Amino acid sequence: MSKLIILIGLPASGKSTLARKIVTRYHQCQLISTDAIRAELFGDEAIQGPWLRVWQQVQQQFYQAVRQKSLAIYDATNVQRRQRRQVIDLAKESGFTHLTGLWLDKSLELCLTRNQQRQRQVPEEVIMKMYRQLTDAPPSCEEGLDILKRITK
């Protein structure tokens, strides 16, 4: 059984921190991170670059994780319903048999404050737009997830 955890949340909501904790605890876990992919492809995780190149790497890493029969975590914001559906479709196509969404539903104020304290800051207007997208279309199991856990603390 190949399991994928899909992280969902605003920048600075704690997704990458949670992903690192899970990987530390479960050494067989494969972390698939769009930030790490950008750093590898473009030399810096802050460089957005062409999304198609990033997505192709995500696809390859999904298939690799399924072949290795490892637990995998997909670390990206996934704030748009359309994005989540694409990830869920790819996960199923790749062979993942169990999909868990972890929604880090932190307050906008907390994320903005944490973002201000980061070295690599996301522009506030981008976070505001993502907040509206997530609020307008929150994640649900109807999108194709087997389990959705909402983490508020």
Short mmCIF file of C-alpha atoms in Angstrom, two decimals:
data_model
loop_
_atom_site.label_atom_id
_atom_site.label_comp_id
_atom_site.label_asym_id
_atom_site.label_seq_id
_atom_site.Cartn_x
_atom_site.Cartn_y
_atom_site.Cartn_z
CA MET A 1 0.00 0.00 0.00
CA SER A 2 1.49 3.34 -1.09
CA LYS A 3 0.42 6.28 1.02
CA LEU A 4 0.68 9.97 0.23
CA ILE A 5 0.21 12.83 2.67
CA ILE A 6 -0.78 16.05 0.90
CA LEU A 7 -0.05 19.17 2.92
CA ILE A 8 -2.43 22.10 2.51
CA GLY A 9 -1.98 25.57 3.96
CA LEU A 10 -0.83 29.12 3.60
CA PRO A 11 2.83 30.04 3.45
CA ALA A 12 4.24 30.10 7.02
CA SER A 13 1.46 27.84 8.35
CA GLY A 14 4.02 25.20 9.36
CA LYS A 15 3.79 22.73 6.46
CA SER A 16 7.52 22.29 5.90
CA THR A 17 8.22 22.09 9.63
CA LEU A 18 5.61 19.34 9.99
CA ALA A 19 6.98 17.54 6.92
CA ARG A 20 10.50 17.55 8.39
CA LYS A 21 9.20 16.14 11.69
CA ILE A 22 7.41 13.31 9.90
CA VAL A 23 10.47 12.48 7.78
CA THR A 24 12.66 12.48 10.90
CA ARG A 25 10.30 10.08 12.64
CA TYR A 26 9.65 7.82 9.63
CA HIS A 27 12.97 7.42 7.84
CA GLN A 28 11.42 5.52 4.92
CA CYS A 29 9.26 8.57 4.17
CA GLN A 30 10.01 10.45 0.95
CA LEU A 31 9.58 14.23 0.99
CA ILE A 32 8.38 15.73 -2.28
CA SER A 33 8.68 19.50 -1.94
CA THR A 34 8.05 22.09 -4.61
CA ASP A 35 10.47 24.44 -2.82
CA ALA A 36 13.22 21.80 -2.92
CA ILE A 37 12.48 21.11 -6.58
CA ARG A 38 12.74 24.84 -7.39
CA ALA A 39 16.04 25.07 -5.53
CA GLU A 40 17.35 22.10 -7.52
CA LEU A 41 16.09 23.32 -10.89
CA PHE A 42 16.65 27.06 -10.59
CA GLY A 43 19.27 27.38 -7.85
CA ASP A 44 16.91 29.05 -5.35
CA GLU A 45 13.57 27.96 -3.91
CA ALA A 46 12.30 31.54 -4.19
CA ILE A 47 12.59 31.47 -8.00
CA GLN A 48 9.21 30.33 -9.26
CA GLY A 49 10.45 29.40 -12.74
CA PRO A 50 8.26 27.60 -15.29
CA TRP A 51 5.62 25.60 -13.41
CA LEU A 52 5.67 22.83 -16.04
CA ARG A 53 9.29 21.98 -15.18
CA VAL A 54 8.45 21.84 -11.47
CA TRP A 55 5.34 19.73 -12.15
CA GLN A 56 7.35 17.25 -14.26
CA GLN A 57 9.69 16.72 -11.30
CA VAL A 58 6.72 16.26 -8.97
CA GLN A 59 5.38 13.61 -11.36
CA GLN A 60 8.70 11.76 -11.47
CA GLN A 61 9.02 11.82 -7.69
CA PHE A 62 5.46 10.53 -7.22
CA TYR A 63 6.15 7.55 -9.49
CA GLN A 64 9.48 6.92 -7.76
CA ALA A 65 7.86 6.91 -4.30
CA VAL A 66 5.24 4.40 -5.46
CA ARG A 67 7.92 2.13 -6.95
CA GLN A 68 9.78 2.24 -3.65
CA LYS A 69 6.53 1.55 -1.78
CA SER A 70 7.36 4.35 0.61
CA LEU A 71 5.22 6.77 2.49
CA ALA A 72 5.49 10.15 0.77
CA ILE A 73 4.66 13.71 1.74
CA TYR A 74 3.81 16.36 -0.83
CA ASP A 75 4.83 19.73 0.59
CA ALA A 76 3.22 22.60 -1.33
CA THR A 77 0.55 25.16 -0.48
CA ASN A 78 -2.25 23.42 -2.43
CA VAL A 79 -4.61 26.30 -1.66
CA GLN A 80 -6.55 26.17 -4.93
CA ARG A 81 -9.11 23.40 -5.41
CA ARG A 82 -7.93 22.96 -9.00
CA GLN A 83 -4.34 22.42 -7.78
CA ARG A 84 -5.46 19.86 -5.20
CA ARG A 85 -7.48 17.96 -7.78
CA GLN A 86 -4.48 17.82 -10.12
CA VAL A 87 -2.30 16.49 -7.30
CA ILE A 88 -4.94 13.94 -6.28
CA ASP A 89 -5.39 12.79 -9.89
CA LEU A 90 -1.63 12.46 -10.35
CA ALA A 91 -1.31 10.58 -7.06
CA LYS A 92 -3.93 8.03 -8.09
CA GLU A 93 -2.49 7.74 -11.60
CA SER A 94 0.96 7.18 -10.07
CA GLY A 95 -0.33 4.30 -7.97
CA PHE A 96 -0.82 5.78 -4.52
CA THR A 97 -3.57 3.79 -2.85
CA HIS A 98 -4.25 5.97 0.19
CA LEU A 99 -4.36 9.78 0.23
CA THR A 100 -4.41 11.83 3.41
CA GLY A 101 -4.80 15.58 3.37
CA LEU A 102 -3.33 17.51 6.29
CA TRP A 103 -4.82 20.99 6.28
CA LEU A 104 -2.78 23.36 8.44
CA ASP A 105 -5.61 25.81 9.02
CA LYS A 106 -3.76 28.59 10.81
CA SER A 107 -5.03 32.13 11.15
CA LEU A 108 -4.12 34.64 8.48
CA GLU A 109 -2.63 36.89 11.16
CA LEU A 110 -0.33 34.13 12.44
CA CYS A 111 0.87 33.28 8.92
CA LEU A 112 1.52 36.96 8.12
CA THR A 113 3.46 37.38 11.37
CA ARG A 114 5.52 34.25 10.80
CA ASN A 115 6.16 35.28 7.20
CA GLN A 116 7.60 38.60 8.42
CA GLN A 117 10.05 36.63 10.59
CA ARG A 118 11.28 34.41 7.75
CA GLN A 119 14.37 35.00 5.71
CA ARG A 120 12.52 34.20 2.48
CA GLN A 121 9.29 36.13 2.66
CA VAL A 122 6.27 35.65 0.45
CA PRO A 123 4.73 39.01 -0.57
CA GLU A 124 1.78 39.83 1.70
CA GLU A 125 -0.58 40.35 -1.25
CA VAL A 126 0.22 36.80 -2.44
CA ILE A 127 -0.64 35.37 0.98
CA MET A 128 -3.87 37.40 1.01
CA LYS A 129 -4.83 36.02 -2.41
CA MET A 130 -4.04 32.46 -1.29
CA TYR A 131 -6.11 33.01 1.87
CA ARG A 132 -9.12 34.02 -0.23
CA GLN A 133 -8.65 30.99 -2.52
CA LEU A 134 -8.49 28.62 0.44
CA THR A 135 -11.43 30.26 2.20
CA ASP A 136 -13.57 30.24 -0.95
CA ALA A 137 -12.84 26.56 -1.71
CA PRO A 138 -11.66 24.75 1.43
CA PRO A 139 -10.37 21.19 1.08
CA SER A 140 -12.77 18.29 1.47
CA CYS A 141 -12.79 14.53 1.05
CA GLU A 142 -15.09 14.99 -1.96
CA GLU A 143 -11.97 16.08 -3.88
CA GLY A 144 -10.73 12.48 -3.73
CA LEU A 145 -8.91 12.31 -0.40
CA ASP A 146 -9.42 9.24 1.78
CA ILE A 147 -8.89 11.25 4.97
CA LEU A 148 -8.71 14.97 5.65
CA LYS A 149 -7.34 16.17 8.97
CA ARG A 150 -7.70 19.83 9.85
CA ILE A 151 -4.97 21.07 12.16
CA THR A 152 -5.77 24.37 13.85
CA LYS A 153 -3.21 24.42 16.69
#
